[in-house]
């Protein structure tokens, strides 16, 4: 009987042997039990300590970087500082010729007072727990793959930085500069968001996202005595919301989400804050939006005789898949197939740190994490065997990147 050729070399095969599903599951359970909602600074500090402890098994020194200052507009249109947790960075073999970036996030969307705090087994292979899929399971996958890689014979050929931020779920505003610093000069990047679909499908091209707040200042007046002397900030904000919605086309969605402000019924309101999100599919759509929005702001100012102050912007640039990124997708897919894992990819409207990494021209596959689903809800689940499956995939991709596979 003829034997089929093993697609893995013996070096590759032995590099995958140490993968330990039980250890990964134990870490995922331990980390999911720590509430690390983006606003829970104490929980994030505990989470960062647990991660620093686990990642210290790798070479290099773990550092915790201070978050960059971030501001938001309050309901009165005043700029207020937002607090964020510290970000974990680990640099390994900075002198290596080929270096890559691995990223993940330690925060979740579940605040400390959210009812979803504990783990529950749905069946023998499915764990329902906060952050189990997004992305504490993914962090366990990243660590296990790196541990395996470090004891392989090719580890000296590849250097890498690990970055685990504490503010991904609110847009990575306090870690954007850190991501930029670490992305520069990297040959490739892997990000450990859960797969786009429970079957392992990867996220391919991504649209971008921008969050804006516009503070409108008008002039108050009595609604009965001198209404003509007033400049109604609420009406201006509403006018802007309607015009913004009108900018929508196939490549751009706009969601006016909230108007705050106003006054008593007999007073012309002198302030309002309009908040909205946009999703440009392409860089061109993002550029066109910026131009149209600027024009709209000055039209509203003139037409309503109010002043507008814009806060925010497009903080997740659209992520097209160029030839370099496609080569990395092909490598990941081929590597999966060699392991008997068959998956495709699809474009998505969701955003993540992969958007920000790709903005520096670095090829990135950003759904290297676990298979699971219902993320950002109390039904979030992790398909437990996928911990080992995805660790094998990552470890083999690292092995091949170290071996100088063409990118
Ligand atoms: Zn995530």
JSON list of N, CA and C in Angstrom, two decimals, residues 212-278:
[
{"chain": "A", "resi": 212, "resn": "UNK", "atom": "N", "xyz": [-17.55, 59.86, 16.44]},
{"chain": "A", "resi": 212, "resn": "UNK", "atom": "CA", "xyz": [-17.47, 61.31, 16.51]},
{"chain": "A", "resi": 212, "resn": "UNK", "atom": "C", "xyz": [-18.44, 61.83, 17.56]},
{"chain": "A", "resi": 213, "resn": "UNK", "atom": "N", "xyz": [-18.07, 62.94, 18.17]},
{"chain": "A", "resi": 213, "resn": "UNK", "atom": "CA", "xyz": [-19.00, 63.71, 18.99]},
{"chain": "A", "resi": 213, "resn": "UNK", "atom": "C", "xyz": [-18.88, 65.16, 18.53]},
{"chain": "A", "resi": 214, "resn": "UNK", "atom": "N", "xyz": [-20.01, 65.81, 18.31]},
{"chain": "A", "resi": 214, "resn": "UNK", "atom": "CA", "xyz": [-19.99, 67.20, 17.87]},
{"chain": "A", "resi": 214, "resn": "UNK", "atom": "C", "xyz": [-20.71, 68.04, 18.91]},
{"chain": "A", "resi": 215, "resn": "UNK", "atom": "N", "xyz": [-19.99, 68.96, 19.52]},
{"chain": "A", "resi": 215, "resn": "UNK", "atom": "CA", "xyz": [-20.60, 69.87, 20.50]},
{"chain": "A", "resi": 215, "resn": "UNK", "atom": "C", "xyz": [-21.10, 71.09, 19.76]},
{"chain": "A", "resi": 216, "resn": "UNK", "atom": "N", "xyz": [-22.37, 71.38, 19.94]},
{"chain": "A", "resi": 216, "resn": "UNK", "atom": "CA", "xyz": [-22.99, 72.53, 19.27]},
{"chain": "A", "resi": 216, "resn": "UNK", "atom": "C", "xyz": [-23.27, 73.61, 20.32]},
{"chain": "A", "resi": 217, "resn": "UNK", "atom": "N", "xyz": [-22.79, 74.82, 20.07]},
{"chain": "A", "resi": 217, "resn": "UNK", "atom": "CA", "xyz": [-23.07, 75.93, 20.99]},
{"chain": "A", "resi": 217, "resn": "UNK", "atom": "C", "xyz": [-23.90, 76.98, 20.25]},
{"chain": "A", "resi": 218, "resn": "UNK", "atom": "N", "xyz": [-25.09, 77.23, 20.80]},
{"chain": "A", "resi": 218, "resn": "UNK", "atom": "CA", "xyz": [-25.96, 78.25, 20.21]},
{"chain": "A", "resi": 218, "resn": "UNK", "atom": "C", "xyz": [-26.11, 79.42, 21.18]},
{"chain": "A", "resi": 219, "resn": "UNK", "atom": "N", "xyz": [-27.31, 79.95, 21.27]},
{"chain": "A", "resi": 219, "resn": "UNK", "atom": "CA", "xyz": [-27.55, 81.06, 22.21]},
{"chain": "A", "resi": 219, "resn": "UNK", "atom": "C", "xyz": [-28.92, 80.85, 22.82]},
{"chain": "A", "resi": 220, "resn": "UNK", "atom": "N", "xyz": [-29.01, 80.96, 24.14]},
{"chain": "A", "resi": 220, "resn": "UNK", "atom": "CA", "xyz": [-30.32, 80.73, 24.74]},
{"chain": "A", "resi": 220, "resn": "UNK", "atom": "C", "xyz": [-31.14, 82.03, 24.73]},
{"chain": "A", "resi": 221, "resn": "UNK", "atom": "N", "xyz": [-32.43, 81.84, 24.75]},
{"chain": "A", "resi": 221, "resn": "UNK", "atom": "CA", "xyz": [-33.37, 82.96, 24.76]},
{"chain": "A", "resi": 221, "resn": "UNK", "atom": "C", "xyz": [-34.69, 82.44, 25.31]},
{"chain": "A", "resi": 222, "resn": "UNK", "atom": "N", "xyz": [-35.57, 83.33, 25.65]},
{"chain": "A", "resi": 222, "resn": "UNK", "atom": "CA", "xyz": [-36.87, 82.91, 26.16]},
{"chain": "A", "resi": 222, "resn": "UNK", "atom": "C", "xyz": [-37.76, 82.49, 24.98]},
{"chain": "A", "resi": 223, "resn": "UNK", "atom": "N", "xyz": [-38.40, 81.35, 25.13]},
{"chain": "A", "resi": 223, "resn": "UNK", "atom": "CA", "xyz": [-39.18, 80.81, 24.02]},
{"chain": "A", "resi": 223, "resn": "UNK", "atom": "C", "xyz": [-40.38, 81.68, 23.67]},
{"chain": "A", "resi": 224, "resn": "UNK", "atom": "N", "xyz": [-40.83, 82.53, 24.59]},
{"chain": "A", "resi": 224, "resn": "UNK", "atom": "CA", "xyz": [-41.99, 83.38, 24.32]},
{"chain": "A", "resi": 224, "resn": "UNK", "atom": "C", "xyz": [-41.62, 84.83, 24.08]},
{"chain": "A", "resi": 225, "resn": "UNK", "atom": "N", "xyz": [-40.70, 85.35, 24.90]},
{"chain": "A", "resi": 225, "resn": "UNK", "atom": "CA", "xyz": [-40.40, 86.78, 24.83]},
{"chain": "A", "resi": 225, "resn": "UNK", "atom": "C", "xyz": [-39.51, 87.17, 23.65]},
{"chain": "A", "resi": 226, "resn": "UNK", "atom": "N", "xyz": [-38.37, 86.45, 23.48]},
{"chain": "A", "resi": 226, "resn": "UNK", "atom": "CA", "xyz": [-37.42, 86.85, 22.43]},
{"chain": "A", "resi": 226, "resn": "UNK", "atom": "C", "xyz": [-36.85, 85.64, 21.68]},
{"chain": "A", "resi": 227, "resn": "UNK", "atom": "N", "xyz": [-37.72, 84.74, 21.22]},
{"chain": "A", "resi": 227, "resn": "UNK", "atom": "CA", "xyz": [-37.18, 83.52, 20.60]},
{"chain": "A", "resi": 227, "resn": "UNK", "atom": "C", "xyz": [-36.27, 83.80, 19.41]},
{"chain": "A", "resi": 228, "resn": "UNK", "atom": "N", "xyz": [-36.51, 84.89, 18.69]},
{"chain": "A", "resi": 228, "resn": "UNK", "atom": "CA", "xyz": [-35.72, 85.21, 17.49]},
{"chain": "A", "resi": 228, "resn": "UNK", "atom": "C", "xyz": [-34.26, 85.51, 17.86]},
{"chain": "A", "resi": 229, "resn": "UNK", "atom": "N", "xyz": [-34.02, 85.86, 19.13]},
{"chain": "A", "resi": 229, "resn": "UNK", "atom": "CA", "xyz": [-32.63, 86.14, 19.53]},
{"chain": "A", "resi": 229, "resn": "UNK", "atom": "C", "xyz": [-31.88, 84.85, 19.88]},
{"chain": "A", "resi": 230, "resn": "UNK", "atom": "N", "xyz": [-32.59, 83.78, 20.02]},
{"chain": "A", "resi": 230, "resn": "UNK", "atom": "CA", "xyz": [-31.94, 82.50, 20.35]},
{"chain": "A", "resi": 230, "resn": "UNK", "atom": "C", "xyz": [-31.37, 81.83, 19.11]},
{"chain": "A", "resi": 231, "resn": "UNK", "atom": "N", "xyz": [-30.40, 80.93, 19.36]},
{"chain": "A", "resi": 231, "resn": "UNK", "atom": "CA", "xyz": [-29.85, 80.08, 18.28]},
{"chain": "A", "resi": 231, "resn": "UNK", "atom": "C", "xyz": [-29.94, 78.66, 18.81]},
{"chain": "A", "resi": 232, "resn": "UNK", "atom": "N", "xyz": [-30.84, 77.90, 18.24]},
{"chain": "A", "resi": 232, "resn": "UNK", "atom": "CA", "xyz": [-31.22, 76.61, 18.82]},
{"chain": "A", "resi": 232, "resn": "UNK", "atom": "C", "xyz": [-30.19, 75.51, 18.50]},
{"chain": "A", "resi": 233, "resn": "UNK", "atom": "N", "xyz": [-29.40, 75.16, 19.50]},
{"chain": "A", "resi": 233, "resn": "UNK", "atom": "CA", "xyz": [-28.34, 74.17, 19.33]},
{"chain": "A", "resi": 233, "resn": "UNK", "atom": "C", "xyz": [-28.91, 72.78, 19.04]},
{"chain": "A", "resi": 234, "resn": "UNK", "atom": "N", "xyz": [-30.04, 72.48, 19.65]},
{"chain": "A", "resi": 234, "resn": "UNK", "atom": "CA", "xyz": [-30.65, 71.15, 19.46]},
{"chain": "A", "resi": 234, "resn": "UNK", "atom": "C", "xyz": [-31.12, 70.97, 18.01]},
{"chain": "A", "resi": 235, "resn": "UNK", "atom": "N", "xyz": [-31.73, 72.01, 17.47]},
{"chain": "A", "resi": 235, "resn": "UNK", "atom": "CA", "xyz": [-32.21, 71.94, 16.09]},
{"chain": "A", "resi": 235, "resn": "UNK", "atom": "C", "xyz": [-31.02, 71.82, 15.13]},
{"chain": "A", "resi": 236, "resn": "UNK", "atom": "N", "xyz": [-29.92, 72.55, 15.43]},
{"chain": "A", "resi": 236, "resn": "UNK", "atom": "CA", "xyz": [-28.72, 72.45, 14.59]},
{"chain": "A", "resi": 236, "resn": "UNK", "atom": "C", "xyz": [-28.15, 71.03, 14.64]},
{"chain": "A", "resi": 237, "resn": "UNK", "atom": "N", "xyz": [-28.13, 70.45, 15.84]},
{"chain": "A", "resi": 237, "resn": "UNK", "atom": "CA", "xyz": [-27.59, 69.09, 15.98]},
{"chain": "A", "resi": 237, "resn": "UNK", "atom": "C", "xyz": [-28.47, 68.10, 15.22]},
{"chain": "A", "resi": 238, "resn": "UNK", "atom": "N", "xyz": [-29.80, 68.30, 15.31]},
{"chain": "A", "resi": 238, "resn": "UNK", "atom": "CA", "xyz": [-30.72, 67.42, 14.60]},
{"chain": "A", "resi": 238, "resn": "UNK", "atom": "C", "xyz": [-30.54, 67.57, 13.09]},
{"chain": "A", "resi": 239, "resn": "UNK", "atom": "N", "xyz": [-30.35, 68.80, 12.64]},
{"chain": "A", "resi": 239, "resn": "UNK", "atom": "CA", "xyz": [-30.13, 69.06, 11.21]},
{"chain": "A", "resi": 239, "resn": "UNK", "atom": "C", "xyz": [-28.87, 68.36, 10.73]},
{"chain": "A", "resi": 240, "resn": "UNK", "atom": "N", "xyz": [-27.84, 68.43, 11.55]},
{"chain": "A", "resi": 240, "resn": "UNK", "atom": "CA", "xyz": [-26.59, 67.77, 11.19]},
{"chain": "A", "resi": 240, "resn": "UNK", "atom": "C", "xyz": [-26.78, 66.25, 11.12]},
{"chain": "A", "resi": 241, "resn": "UNK", "atom": "N", "xyz": [-27.54, 65.71, 12.08]},
{"chain": "A", "resi": 241, "resn": "UNK", "atom": "CA", "xyz": [-27.77, 64.25, 12.10]},
{"chain": "A", "resi": 241, "resn": "UNK", "atom": "C", "xyz": [-28.47, 63.81, 10.81]},
{"chain": "A", "resi": 242, "resn": "UNK", "atom": "N", "xyz": [-29.47, 64.58, 10.39]},
{"chain": "A", "resi": 242, "resn": "UNK", "atom": "CA", "xyz": [-30.22, 64.24, 9.17]},
{"chain": "A", "resi": 242, "resn": "UNK", "atom": "C", "xyz": [-29.30, 64.32, 7.95]},
{"chain": "A", "resi": 243, "resn": "UNK", "atom": "N", "xyz": [-28.50, 65.39, 7.88]},
{"chain": "A", "resi": 243, "resn": "UNK", "atom": "CA", "xyz": [-27.58, 65.54, 6.73]},
{"chain": "A", "resi": 243, "resn": "UNK", "atom": "C", "xyz": [-26.54, 64.42, 6.70]},
{"chain": "A", "resi": 244, "resn": "UNK", "atom": "N", "xyz": [-26.04, 64.06, 7.87]},
{"chain": "A", "resi": 244, "resn": "UNK", "atom": "CA", "xyz": [-25.03, 62.99, 7.94]},
{"chain": "A", "resi": 244, "resn": "UNK", "atom": "C", "xyz": [-25.60, 61.67, 7.41]},
{"chain": "A", "resi": 245, "resn": "UNK", "atom": "N", "xyz": [-26.84, 61.40, 7.84]},
{"chain": "A", "resi": 245, "resn": "UNK", "atom": "CA", "xyz": [-27.50, 60.15, 7.40]},
{"chain": "A", "resi": 245, "resn": "UNK", "atom": "C", "xyz": [-27.60, 60.14, 5.87]},
{"chain": "A", "resi": 246, "resn": "UNK", "atom": "N", "xyz": [-27.78, 61.33, 5.30]},
{"chain": "A", "resi": 246, "resn": "UNK", "atom": "CA", "xyz": [-27.91, 61.46, 3.84]},
{"chain": "A", "resi": 246, "resn": "UNK", "atom": "C", "xyz": [-26.61, 61.17, 3.09]},
{"chain": "A", "resi": 247, "resn": "UNK", "atom": "N", "xyz": [-25.50, 61.10, 3.80]},
{"chain": "A", "resi": 247, "resn": "UNK", "atom": "CA", "xyz": [-24.22, 60.81, 3.13]},
{"chain": "A", "resi": 247, "resn": "UNK", "atom": "C", "xyz": [-24.04, 59.33, 2.81]},
{"chain": "A", "resi": 248, "resn": "UNK", "atom": "N", "xyz": [-24.95, 58.50, 3.32]},
{"chain": "A", "resi": 248, "resn": "UNK", "atom": "CA", "xyz": [-24.77, 57.06, 3.17]},
{"chain": "A", "resi": 248, "resn": "UNK", "atom": "C", "xyz": [-24.78, 56.62, 1.71]},
{"chain": "A", "resi": 249, "resn": "UNK", "atom": "N", "xyz": [-23.94, 55.66, 1.41]},
{"chain": "A", "resi": 249, "resn": "UNK", "atom": "CA", "xyz": [-23.97, 54.99, 0.10]},
{"chain": "A", "resi": 249, "resn": "UNK", "atom": "C", "xyz": [-23.45, 53.58, 0.32]},
{"chain": "A", "resi": 250, "resn": "UNK", "atom": "N", "xyz": [-23.30, 52.81, -0.75]},
{"chain": "A", "resi": 250, "resn": "UNK", "atom": "CA", "xyz": [-22.89, 51.41, -0.61]},
{"chain": "A", "resi": 250, "resn": "UNK", "atom": "C", "xyz": [-21.60, 51.22, 0.18]},
{"chain": "A", "resi": 251, "resn": "UNK", "atom": "N", "xyz": [-20.71, 52.21, 0.06]},
{"chain": "A", "resi": 251, "resn": "UNK", "atom": "CA", "xyz": [-19.42, 52.08, 0.72]},
{"chain": "A", "resi": 251, "resn": "UNK", "atom": "C", "xyz": [-19.33, 52.79, 2.05]},
{"chain": "A", "resi": 252, "resn": "UNK", "atom": "N", "xyz": [-20.45, 53.32, 2.54]},
{"chain": "A", "resi": 252, "resn": "UNK", "atom": "CA", "xyz": [-20.40, 54.08, 3.80]},
{"chain": "A", "resi": 252, "resn": "UNK", "atom": "C", "xyz": [-21.72, 53.96, 4.54]},
{"chain": "A", "resi": 253, "resn": "UNK", "atom": "N", "xyz": [-21.67, 53.56, 5.81]},
{"chain": "A", "resi": 253, "resn": "UNK", "atom": "CA", "xyz": [-22.88, 53.69, 6.62]},
{"chain": "A", "resi": 253, "resn": "UNK", "atom": "C", "xyz": [-22.62, 54.69, 7.73]},
{"chain": "A", "resi": 254, "resn": "UNK", "atom": "N", "xyz": [-23.68, 55.41, 8.09]},
{"chain": "A", "resi": 254, "resn": "UNK", "atom": "CA", "xyz": [-23.58, 56.45, 9.11]},
{"chain": "A", "resi": 254, "resn": "UNK", "atom": "C", "xyz": [-24.68, 56.20, 10.13]},
{"chain": "A", "resi": 255, "resn": "UNK", "atom": "N", "xyz": [-24.31, 56.17, 11.39]},
{"chain": "A", "resi": 255, "resn": "UNK", "atom": "CA", "xyz": [-25.31, 55.95, 12.43]},
{"chain": "A", "resi": 255, "resn": "UNK", "atom": "C", "xyz": [-25.32, 57.08, 13.46]},
{"chain": "A", "resi": 256, "resn": "UNK", "atom": "N", "xyz": [-26.20, 58.09, 13.24]},
{"chain": "A", "resi": 256, "resn": "UNK", "atom": "CA", "xyz": [-26.37, 59.09, 14.29]},
{"chain": "A", "resi": 256, "resn": "UNK", "atom": "C", "xyz": [-26.96, 58.36, 15.50]},
{"chain": "A", "resi": 257, "resn": "UNK", "atom": "N", "xyz": [-26.26, 58.38, 16.65]},
{"chain": "A", "resi": 257, "resn": "UNK", "atom": "CA", "xyz": [-26.63, 57.48, 17.74]},
{"chain": "A", "resi": 257, "resn": "UNK", "atom": "C", "xyz": [-27.30, 58.18, 18.91]},
{"chain": "A", "resi": 258, "resn": "UNK", "atom": "N", "xyz": [-26.95, 59.45, 19.13]},
{"chain": "A", "resi": 258, "resn": "UNK", "atom": "CA", "xyz": [-27.46, 60.11, 20.35]},
{"chain": "A", "resi": 258, "resn": "UNK", "atom": "C", "xyz": [-27.35, 61.62, 20.23]},
{"chain": "A", "resi": 259, "resn": "UNK", "atom": "N", "xyz": [-28.39, 62.33, 20.70]},
{"chain": "A", "resi": 259, "resn": "UNK", "atom": "CA", "xyz": [-28.27, 63.78, 20.87]},
{"chain": "A", "resi": 259, "resn": "UNK", "atom": "C", "xyz": [-28.56, 64.09, 22.34]},
{"chain": "A", "resi": 260, "resn": "UNK", "atom": "N", "xyz": [-27.62, 64.76, 22.98]},
{"chain": "A", "resi": 260, "resn": "UNK", "atom": "CA", "xyz": [-27.82, 65.17, 24.36]},
{"chain": "A", "resi": 260, "resn": "UNK", "atom": "C", "xyz": [-27.88, 66.70, 24.39]},
{"chain": "A", "resi": 261, "resn": "UNK", "atom": "N", "xyz": [-28.51, 67.21, 25.41]},
{"chain": "A", "resi": 261, "resn": "UNK", "atom": "CA", "xyz": [-28.55, 68.67, 25.54]},
{"chain": "A", "resi": 261, "resn": "UNK", "atom": "C", "xyz": [-29.96, 69.14, 25.72]},
{"chain": "A", "resi": 262, "resn": "UNK", "atom": "N", "xyz": [-30.18, 70.41, 25.41]},
{"chain": "A", "resi": 262, "resn": "UNK", "atom": "CA", "xyz": [-31.53, 70.94, 25.55]},
{"chain": "A", "resi": 262, "resn": "UNK", "atom": "C", "xyz": [-31.71, 71.62, 26.89]},
{"chain": "A", "resi": 263, "resn": "UNK", "atom": "N", "xyz": [-32.93, 72.07, 27.09]},
{"chain": "A", "resi": 263, "resn": "UNK", "atom": "CA", "xyz": [-33.19, 72.90, 28.26]},
{"chain": "A", "resi": 263, "resn": "UNK", "atom": "C", "xyz": [-34.67, 72.78, 28.64]},
{"chain": "A", "resi": 264, "resn": "UNK", "atom": "N", "xyz": [-35.13, 73.71, 29.45]},
{"chain": "A", "resi": 264, "resn": "UNK", "atom": "CA", "xyz": [-36.55, 73.72, 29.82]},
{"chain": "A", "resi": 264, "resn": "UNK", "atom": "C", "xyz": [-37.39, 74.05, 28.58]},
{"chain": "A", "resi": 265, "resn": "UNK", "atom": "N", "xyz": [-38.66, 73.71, 28.65]},
{"chain": "A", "resi": 265, "resn": "UNK", "atom": "CA", "xyz": [-39.54, 73.89, 27.49]},
{"chain": "A", "resi": 265, "resn": "UNK", "atom": "C", "xyz": [-39.65, 75.33, 27.02]},
{"chain": "A", "resi": 266, "resn": "UNK", "atom": "N", "xyz": [-39.44, 76.27, 27.95]},
{"chain": "A", "resi": 266, "resn": "UNK", "atom": "CA", "xyz": [-39.61, 77.68, 27.55]},
{"chain": "A", "resi": 266, "resn": "UNK", "atom": "C", "xyz": [-38.26, 78.36, 27.26]},
{"chain": "A", "resi": 267, "resn": "UNK", "atom": "N", "xyz": [-37.23, 77.58, 27.06]},
{"chain": "A", "resi": 267, "resn": "UNK", "atom": "CA", "xyz": [-35.91, 78.15, 26.78]},
{"chain": "A", "resi": 267, "resn": "UNK", "atom": "C", "xyz": [-35.37, 77.60, 25.46]},
{"chain": "A", "resi": 268, "resn": "UNK", "atom": "N", "xyz": [-34.85, 78.50, 24.61]},
{"chain": "A", "resi": 268, "resn": "UNK", "atom": "CA", "xyz": [-34.16, 78.05, 23.39]},
{"chain": "A", "resi": 268, "resn": "UNK", "atom": "C", "xyz": [-32.83, 77.44, 23.85]},
{"chain": "A", "resi": 269, "resn": "UNK", "atom": "N", "xyz": [-32.59, 76.15, 23.55]},
{"chain": "A", "resi": 269, "resn": "UNK", "atom": "CA", "xyz": [-31.40, 75.49, 24.09]},
{"chain": "A", "resi": 269, "resn": "UNK", "atom": "C", "xyz": [-30.11, 76.00, 23.43]},
{"chain": "A", "resi": 270, "resn": "UNK", "atom": "N", "xyz": [-29.10, 76.26, 24.26]},
{"chain": "A", "resi": 270, "resn": "UNK", "atom": "CA", "xyz": [-27.85, 76.80, 23.73]},
{"chain": "A", "resi": 270, "resn": "UNK", "atom": "C", "xyz": [-26.76, 75.75, 23.58]},
{"chain": "A", "resi": 271, "resn": "UNK", "atom": "N", "xyz": [-27.03, 74.51, 23.98]},
{"chain": "A", "resi": 271, "resn": "UNK", "atom": "CA", "xyz": [-26.00, 73.50, 23.75]},
{"chain": "A", "resi": 271, "resn": "UNK", "atom": "C", "xyz": [-26.62, 72.14, 23.44]},
{"chain": "A", "resi": 272, "resn": "UNK", "atom": "N", "xyz": [-25.86, 71.35, 22.67]},
{"chain": "A", "resi": 272, "resn": "UNK", "atom": "CA", "xyz": [-26.25, 69.97, 22.36]},
{"chain": "A", "resi": 272, "resn": "UNK", "atom": "C", "xyz": [-25.00, 69.22, 21.94]},
{"chain": "A", "resi": 273, "resn": "UNK", "atom": "N", "xyz": [-25.03, 67.93, 22.14]},
{"chain": "A", "resi": 273, "resn": "UNK", "atom": "CA", "xyz": [-23.92, 67.08, 21.68]},
{"chain": "A", "resi": 273, "resn": "UNK", "atom": "C", "xyz": [-24.51, 65.96, 20.83]},
{"chain": "A", "resi": 274, "resn": "UNK", "atom": "N", "xyz": [-24.04, 65.87, 19.60]},
{"chain": "A", "resi": 274, "resn": "UNK", "atom": "CA", "xyz": [-24.47, 64.79, 18.70]},
{"chain": "A", "resi": 274, "resn": "UNK", "atom": "C", "xyz": [-23.36, 63.76, 18.62]},
{"chain": "A", "resi": 275, "resn": "UNK", "atom": "N", "xyz": [-23.72, 62.49, 18.83]},
{"chain": "A", "resi": 275, "resn": "UNK", "atom": "CA", "xyz": [-22.72, 61.41, 18.72]},
{"chain": "A", "resi": 275, "resn": "UNK", "atom": "C", "xyz": [-23.10, 60.50, 17.56]},
{"chain": "A", "resi": 276, "resn": "UNK", "atom": "N", "xyz": [-22.11, 60.12, 16.77]},
{"chain": "A", "resi": 276, "resn": "UNK", "atom": "CA", "xyz": [-22.42, 59.21, 15.65]},
{"chain": "A", "resi": 276, "resn": "UNK", "atom": "C", "xyz": [-21.21, 58.35, 15.31]},
{"chain": "A", "resi": 277, "resn": "UNK", "atom": "N", "xyz": [-21.51, 57.24, 14.64]},
{"chain": "A", "resi": 277, "resn": "UNK", "atom": "CA", "xyz": [-20.48, 56.29, 14.18]},
{"chain": "A", "resi": 277, "resn": "UNK", "atom": "C", "xyz": [-20.58, 56.19, 12.67]},
{"chain": "A", "resi": 278, "resn": "UNK", "atom": "N", "xyz": [-19.41, 56.08, 12.01]},
{"chain": "A", "resi": 278, "resn": "UNK", "atom": "CA", "xyz": [-19.43, 55.83, 10.57]},
{"chain": "A", "resi": 278, "resn": "UNK", "atom": "C", "xyz": [-18.62, 54.57, 10.26]}
]
